[in-house]
mmCIF file of C-alpha atoms in Angstrom:
data_model
loop_
_atom_site.group_PDB
_atom_site.id
_atom_site.type_symbol
_atom_site.label_atom_id
_atom_site.label_comp_id
_atom_site.label_asym_id
_atom_site.label_seq_id
_atom_site.Cartn_x
_atom_site.Cartn_y
_atom_site.Cartn_z
ATOM 1 C CA MET A 293 19.186 9.397 -11.237
ATOM 2 C CA SER A 294 18.821 7.358 -8.013
ATOM 3 C CA GLU A 295 15.387 6.905 -6.535
ATOM 4 C CA ARG A 296 14.804 9.136 -3.546
ATOM 5 C CA ILE A 297 13.529 7.875 -0.189
ATOM 6 C CA LEU A 298 12.269 10.151 2.568
ATOM 7 C CA ILE A 299 12.940 8.576 5.979
ATOM 8 C CA VAL A 300 10.828 9.938 8.836
ATOM 9 C CA GLU A 301 11.980 8.505 12.181
ATOM 10 C CA ASP A 302 12.481 10.201 15.572
ATOM 11 C CA GLU A 303 14.864 7.544 16.968
ATOM 12 C CA THR A 304 18.208 9.014 15.884
ATOM 13 C CA ASP A 305 20.163 5.740 15.948
ATOM 14 C CA LEU A 306 17.555 3.957 13.840
ATOM 15 C CA LEU A 307 17.321 6.928 11.493
ATOM 16 C CA ARG A 308 21.071 6.775 10.832
ATOM 17 C CA THR A 309 20.942 2.999 10.386
ATOM 18 C CA LEU A 310 18.146 3.330 7.836
ATOM 19 C CA GLU A 311 19.925 6.144 6.046
ATOM 20 C CA TYR A 312 23.163 4.140 5.840
ATOM 21 C CA ASN A 313 21.509 0.963 4.546
ATOM 22 C CA PHE A 314 19.368 2.729 1.947
ATOM 23 C CA THR A 315 22.390 4.699 0.737
ATOM 24 C CA GLN A 316 24.436 1.495 0.489
ATOM 25 C CA ALA A 317 21.582 -0.025 -1.549
ATOM 26 C CA GLY A 318 21.918 2.809 -4.070
ATOM 27 C CA PHE A 319 19.093 5.115 -2.981
ATOM 28 C CA ASP A 320 19.225 8.878 -2.517
ATOM 29 C CA THR A 321 17.970 9.644 0.994
ATOM 30 C CA VAL A 322 16.368 12.602 2.767
ATOM 31 C CA THR A 323 15.744 12.395 6.520
ATOM 32 C CA THR A 324 13.751 14.121 9.228
ATOM 33 C CA THR A 325 12.683 13.363 12.795
ATOM 34 C CA ASN A 326 9.251 15.058 12.829
ATOM 35 C CA GLY A 327 5.979 15.030 10.938
ATOM 36 C CA ARG A 328 5.681 18.704 10.045
ATOM 37 C CA GLU A 329 9.092 18.692 8.399
ATOM 38 C CA ALA A 330 8.164 15.488 6.557
ATOM 39 C CA ILE A 331 5.112 17.136 4.989
ATOM 40 C CA ARG A 332 7.242 20.112 3.941
ATOM 41 C CA LEU A 333 9.948 17.899 2.428
ATOM 42 C CA VAL A 334 7.469 15.832 0.426
ATOM 43 C CA SER A 335 6.103 19.045 -1.078
ATOM 44 C CA GLN A 336 9.535 20.044 -2.397
ATOM 45 C CA LYS A 337 10.920 19.109 -5.805
ATOM 46 C CA PRO A 338 12.096 16.561 -6.598
ATOM 47 C CA GLU A 339 9.517 14.749 -4.498
ATOM 48 C CA PRO A 340 10.491 11.411 -2.942
ATOM 49 C CA ASP A 341 9.764 8.173 -4.774
ATOM 50 C CA LEU A 342 8.823 6.501 -1.486
ATOM 51 C CA VAL A 343 8.345 7.442 2.180
ATOM 52 C CA VAL A 344 9.430 5.301 5.147
ATOM 53 C CA LEU A 345 7.289 6.720 7.938
ATOM 54 C CA ASP A 346 7.443 6.074 11.675
ATOM 55 C CA LEU A 347 4.080 5.862 13.419
ATOM 56 C CA MET A 348 4.941 7.577 16.705
ATOM 57 C CA LEU A 349 6.356 11.014 15.931
ATOM 58 C CA PRO A 350 6.515 14.185 18.047
ATOM 59 C CA GLY A 351 3.914 16.809 17.170
ATOM 60 C CA ILE A 352 2.154 15.283 14.171
ATOM 61 C CA SER A 353 1.855 11.489 14.226
ATOM 62 C CA GLY A 354 2.708 9.226 11.314
ATOM 63 C CA TYR A 355 -1.014 8.580 10.870
ATOM 64 C CA ASP A 356 -1.680 12.273 10.341
ATOM 65 C CA VAL A 357 1.293 12.685 8.020
ATOM 66 C CA CYS A 358 0.064 9.742 5.947
ATOM 67 C CA LYS A 359 -3.494 11.084 5.726
ATOM 68 C CA THR A 360 -2.209 14.530 4.736
ATOM 69 C CA LEU A 361 -0.141 13.068 1.903
ATOM 70 C CA ARG A 362 -3.057 10.948 0.693
ATOM 71 C CA ASP A 363 -5.439 13.924 0.758
ATOM 72 C CA ARG A 364 -3.211 15.942 -1.583
ATOM 73 C CA GLU A 365 -3.434 15.232 -5.299
ATOM 74 C CA SER A 366 0.288 15.865 -5.836
ATOM 75 C CA THR A 367 1.412 13.319 -3.202
ATOM 76 C CA ARG A 368 -1.468 10.831 -3.252
ATOM 77 C CA LYS A 369 0.341 8.119 -5.211
ATOM 78 C CA ILE A 370 3.701 8.175 -3.406
ATOM 79 C CA PRO A 371 4.225 4.716 -1.827
ATOM 80 C CA ILE A 372 4.356 4.784 1.989
ATOM 81 C CA ILE A 373 5.748 2.110 4.306
ATOM 82 C CA MET A 374 4.834 2.644 7.942
ATOM 83 C CA LEU A 375 7.189 1.656 10.782
ATOM 84 C CA THR A 376 5.977 1.067 14.312
ATOM 85 C CA ALA A 377 6.863 -0.685 17.543
ATOM 86 C CA ARG A 378 3.182 -1.515 17.973
ATOM 87 C CA GLY A 379 2.054 -4.620 16.141
ATOM 88 C CA GLU A 380 -1.585 -4.822 17.203
ATOM 89 C CA SER A 381 -4.063 -5.443 14.388
ATOM 90 C CA LEU A 382 -5.951 -2.223 15.249
ATOM 91 C CA ASP A 383 -2.790 -0.180 14.707
ATOM 92 C CA GLN A 384 -2.252 -1.898 11.365
ATOM 93 C CA GLU A 385 -5.820 -1.218 10.275
ATOM 94 C CA MET A 386 -5.496 2.434 11.265
ATOM 95 C CA GLY A 387 -2.244 2.668 9.314
ATOM 96 C CA PHE A 388 -3.776 1.162 6.189
ATOM 97 C CA ASP A 389 -6.900 3.264 6.627
ATOM 98 C CA ALA A 390 -4.698 6.373 6.653
ATOM 99 C CA GLY A 391 -3.308 5.243 3.311
ATOM 100 C CA ALA A 392 -0.119 3.295 4.086
ATOM 101 C CA ASP A 393 0.842 0.734 1.433
ATOM 102 C CA ASP A 394 2.754 -1.534 3.783
ATOM 103 C CA TYR A 395 3.406 -1.886 7.505
ATOM 104 C CA VAL A 396 6.572 -3.130 9.243
ATOM 105 C CA THR A 397 6.761 -3.786 12.974
ATOM 106 C CA LYS A 398 9.940 -3.044 14.941
ATOM 107 C CA PRO A 399 12.321 -4.759 15.385
ATOM 108 C CA PHE A 400 12.540 -5.705 11.725
ATOM 109 C CA SER A 401 15.031 -7.226 9.308
ATOM 110 C CA MET A 402 16.737 -4.554 7.207
ATOM 111 C CA ARG A 403 16.911 -7.031 4.331
ATOM 112 C CA GLU A 404 13.151 -7.552 4.463
ATOM 113 C CA LEU A 405 12.491 -3.813 4.620
ATOM 114 C CA LEU A 406 14.699 -3.277 1.563
ATOM 115 C CA LEU A 407 12.824 -6.025 -0.291
ATOM 116 C CA ARG A 408 9.511 -4.351 0.489
ATOM 117 C CA VAL A 409 10.811 -0.940 -0.569
ATOM 118 C CA LYS A 410 12.148 -2.250 -3.880
ATOM 119 C CA ALA A 411 8.928 -4.167 -4.573
ATOM 120 C CA LEU A 412 6.747 -1.103 -3.959
ATOM 121 C CA MET A 413 8.974 1.031 -6.170
ATOM 122 C CA ARG A 414 8.812 -1.511 -9.008
ATOM 123 C CA ARG A 415 5.030 -1.514 -8.819
ATOM 124 C CA ALA A 416 4.891 2.287 -8.773
ATOM 125 C CA GLN A 417 7.196 2.536 -11.803
ATOM 126 C CA VAL A 418 5.085 0.091 -13.805
ATOM 127 C CA VAL A 419 1.976 2.148 -13.081
ATOM 128 C CA SER A 420 3.662 5.411 -14.108
ATOM 129 C CA LEU A 421 4.845 4.086 -17.486
ATOM 130 C CA PRO A 422 2.799 5.233 -20.501
ATOM 131 C CA SER A 423 0.745 2.411 -21.952
ATOM 132 C CA ALA A 424 -1.991 1.687 -24.429
ATOM 133 C CA ALA A 425 -5.569 2.281 -23.349
ATOM 134 C CA VAL A 426 -6.790 -0.328 -20.863
ATOM 135 C CA GLU A 427 -10.418 -1.341 -20.786
ATOM 136 C CA ASP A 428 -12.525 -0.635 -17.720
ATOM 137 C CA LEU A 429 -13.277 -3.623 -15.496
ATOM 138 C CA CYS A 430 -16.958 -3.937 -14.601
ATOM 139 C CA PHE A 431 -18.737 -6.411 -12.364
ATOM 140 C CA GLY A 432 -22.263 -5.731 -11.096
ATOM 141 C CA PRO A 433 -22.263 -2.337 -9.356
ATOM 142 C CA LEU A 434 -18.446 -2.227 -9.465
ATOM 143 C CA THR A 435 -16.530 -0.257 -12.131
ATOM 144 C CA VAL A 436 -12.746 0.085 -12.254
ATOM 145 C CA ASP A 437 -10.953 2.543 -14.548
ATOM 146 C CA GLN A 438 -7.429 1.111 -14.727
ATOM 147 C CA THR A 439 -5.974 4.057 -16.612
ATOM 148 C CA ALA A 440 -7.202 6.714 -14.165
ATOM 149 C CA HIS A 441 -6.955 4.435 -11.100
ATOM 150 C CA GLN A 442 -10.529 5.169 -10.094
ATOM 151 C CA VAL A 443 -13.196 2.893 -8.647
ATOM 152 C CA TRP A 444 -16.962 3.301 -8.384
ATOM 153 C CA VAL A 445 -19.580 1.254 -6.534
ATOM 154 C CA ASN A 446 -23.192 1.992 -7.482
ATOM 155 C CA GLY A 447 -21.985 5.152 -9.215
ATOM 156 C CA GLN A 448 -20.233 6.485 -6.111
ATOM 157 C CA GLU A 449 -16.457 6.872 -6.286
ATOM 158 C CA VAL A 450 -14.495 4.878 -3.705
ATOM 159 C CA GLN A 451 -11.084 6.102 -2.553
ATOM 160 C CA LEU A 452 -8.596 3.219 -2.530
ATOM 161 C CA THR A 453 -4.916 3.262 -1.692
ATOM 162 C CA TYR A 454 -2.443 2.207 -4.369
ATOM 163 C CA MET A 455 -2.110 -1.347 -3.008
ATOM 164 C CA GLU A 456 -5.858 -1.735 -2.448
ATOM 165 C CA PHE A 457 -6.393 -0.793 -6.087
ATOM 166 C CA LYS A 458 -3.807 -3.335 -7.261
ATOM 167 C CA LEU A 459 -5.407 -5.990 -5.078
ATOM 168 C CA LEU A 460 -8.870 -5.310 -6.517
ATOM 169 C CA VAL A 461 -7.580 -5.505 -10.100
ATOM 170 C CA ALA A 462 -5.899 -8.840 -9.310
ATOM 171 C CA PHE A 463 -9.210 -10.184 -8.010
ATOM 172 C CA LEU A 464 -11.184 -8.951 -11.011
ATOM 173 C CA GLU A 465 -8.695 -10.328 -13.518
ATOM 174 C CA ASN A 466 -8.837 -13.749 -11.818
ATOM 175 C CA ARG A 467 -12.557 -14.076 -11.125
ATOM 176 C CA GLY A 468 -13.596 -17.521 -9.941
ATOM 177 C CA ARG A 469 -10.018 -18.632 -9.215
ATOM 178 C CA LEU A 470 -8.484 -19.405 -5.851
ATOM 179 C CA LEU A 471 -5.826 -16.791 -5.129
ATOM 180 C CA THR A 472 -3.482 -17.969 -2.405
ATOM 181 C CA ARG A 473 -1.744 -15.529 -0.105
ATOM 182 C CA ASP A 474 1.569 -16.483 -1.727
ATOM 183 C CA PHE A 475 0.161 -15.630 -5.164
ATOM 184 C CA LEU A 476 -1.158 -12.257 -3.981
ATOM 185 C CA LEU A 477 2.096 -11.485 -2.183
ATOM 186 C CA ASP A 478 3.972 -11.996 -5.450
ATOM 187 C CA GLU A 479 1.394 -10.547 -7.863
ATOM 188 C CA VAL A 480 0.423 -7.422 -5.923
ATOM 189 C CA TRP A 481 3.350 -6.725 -3.599
ATOM 190 C CA GLY A 482 6.117 -8.292 -5.677
ATOM 191 C CA LEU A 483 7.458 -10.071 -2.594
ATOM 192 C CA SER A 484 8.695 -13.602 -2.082
ATOM 193 C CA ALA A 485 6.444 -16.034 -0.248
ATOM 194 C CA ALA A 486 9.290 -16.387 2.272
ATOM 195 C CA VAL A 487 8.441 -12.930 3.626
ATOM 196 C CA GLN A 488 6.115 -13.275 6.596
ATOM 197 C CA THR A 489 3.365 -10.660 6.644
ATOM 198 C CA ARG A 490 -0.241 -10.116 7.659
ATOM 199 C CA THR A 491 -0.497 -7.303 5.156
ATOM 200 C CA ILE A 492 -2.664 -9.293 2.729
ATOM 201 C CA ASP A 493 -5.387 -10.183 5.225
ATOM 202 C CA THR A 494 -5.530 -6.633 6.536
ATOM 203 C CA HIS A 495 -5.718 -5.187 3.014
ATOM 204 C CA VAL A 496 -8.489 -7.595 2.009
ATOM 205 C CA LYS A 497 -10.480 -6.639 5.099
ATOM 206 C CA ARG A 498 -10.082 -2.921 4.354
ATOM 207 C CA LEU A 499 -10.928 -3.445 0.678
ATOM 208 C CA ARG A 500 -14.140 -5.282 1.546
ATOM 209 C CA GLN A 501 -15.200 -2.471 3.862
ATOM 210 C CA LYS A 502 -14.523 0.242 1.292
ATOM 211 C CA LEU A 503 -16.362 -1.620 -1.488
ATOM 212 C CA SER A 504 -19.515 -1.743 0.628
ATOM 213 C CA ASP A 505 -22.102 -3.898 -1.222
ATOM 214 C CA ALA A 506 -19.466 -5.147 -3.666
ATOM 215 C CA GLY A 507 -17.231 -6.323 -0.815
ATOM 216 C CA GLN A 508 -19.260 -9.525 -0.537
ATOM 217 C CA TYR A 509 -17.899 -10.650 -3.908
ATOM 218 C CA ILE A 510 -14.543 -11.429 -2.239
ATOM 219 C CA GLU A 511 -14.837 -14.830 -0.572
ATOM 220 C CA THR A 512 -12.474 -16.237 2.065
ATOM 221 C CA LEU A 513 -11.486 -19.870 1.578
ATOM 222 C CA ARG A 514 -10.216 -20.860 4.990
ATOM 223 C CA GLY A 515 -6.675 -22.194 5.000
ATOM 224 C CA ALA A 516 -6.348 -21.569 1.264
ATOM 225 C CA GLY A 517 -6.772 -17.903 0.345
ATOM 226 C CA TYR A 518 -9.386 -15.776 -1.402
ATOM 227 C CA ARG A 519 -11.654 -15.967 -4.434
ATOM 228 C CA PHE A 520 -13.634 -13.289 -6.271
ATOM 229 C CA LEU A 521 -17.017 -14.433 -7.593
ATOM 230 C CA LYS A 522 -16.915 -15.718 -11.166
ATOM 231 C CA GLU A 523 -20.378 -14.427 -11.965
ATOM 232 C CA LEU A 524 -23.235 -12.676 -10.254
ATOM 233 C CA HIS A 525 -25.992 -14.811 -8.768
ATOM 234 C CA HIS A 526 -29.432 -13.553 -9.765
ATOM 235 C CA ASP A 527 -32.480 -14.488 -7.735
#
C-alpha cells in the first residue's frame, strides 16, 4: 500500500501542484484547504503517514493544527513538514515549538520537498519497526528511554518532537565528538549535505531550551558544528 500524505494548503494552484507531484512520486494523497478539516482527516483511518501543512490557513492556523496533532496521543508521532511564505527565524521557532519536524519556506524546490518528505518517512518507518530491547541512555540528570521515546531531566519528563528526540540520541551516542551540520543532516534527517537548511541550528536551539539544565551539555563549535560533553565535570 502506498504511503499516504495529507496536504493542507489554502492556495488552490499550489495545492494541485503538490497533489500532482506527490501522486507522480507514488504517494497516496488527501487534500484540504483549511485547518479544521485537516484535524478531522488526520483522525480518520487510515491516518496519514505524513502531513504537509501550510502555516497561514483560514480559521485555524497551521500552528494550531500542529499543536493539536502533537497534543493527541494517536497523532503525536505523525511527521509534519510546515510550509510558509514567511522565513523569519521567529516563525521557524514557533513552528518547531508547535511540533513541526521540518520547515520549508516558499517558494521552494519540489525536488527538495520530496527529498525531505521521503527522508522523514524513512526515519518514521525505522522507528516503528519492532526491535530488540534498547538500553536507556543516561548522562547526569538526563535519561532517555529509546524504546518508549521518552526523556527526563532531573526526574521530570520533557516533551520532545520526533526530530528533537532523534537529535538528542545522536548527540548522546557520539559524546565528545564533533558533529558537523552535514553529519547531523544525514544522520538525523537523512538528507544530503547539498540541501540548504537552517533546520539543524533551530532544532539545536529548541532542544537546549527544552532540556533546561542539561541543555548546557551541547556545545557550539563555531564554524564547525556541535559537540555533546564526553563526561561530566565535577567541582
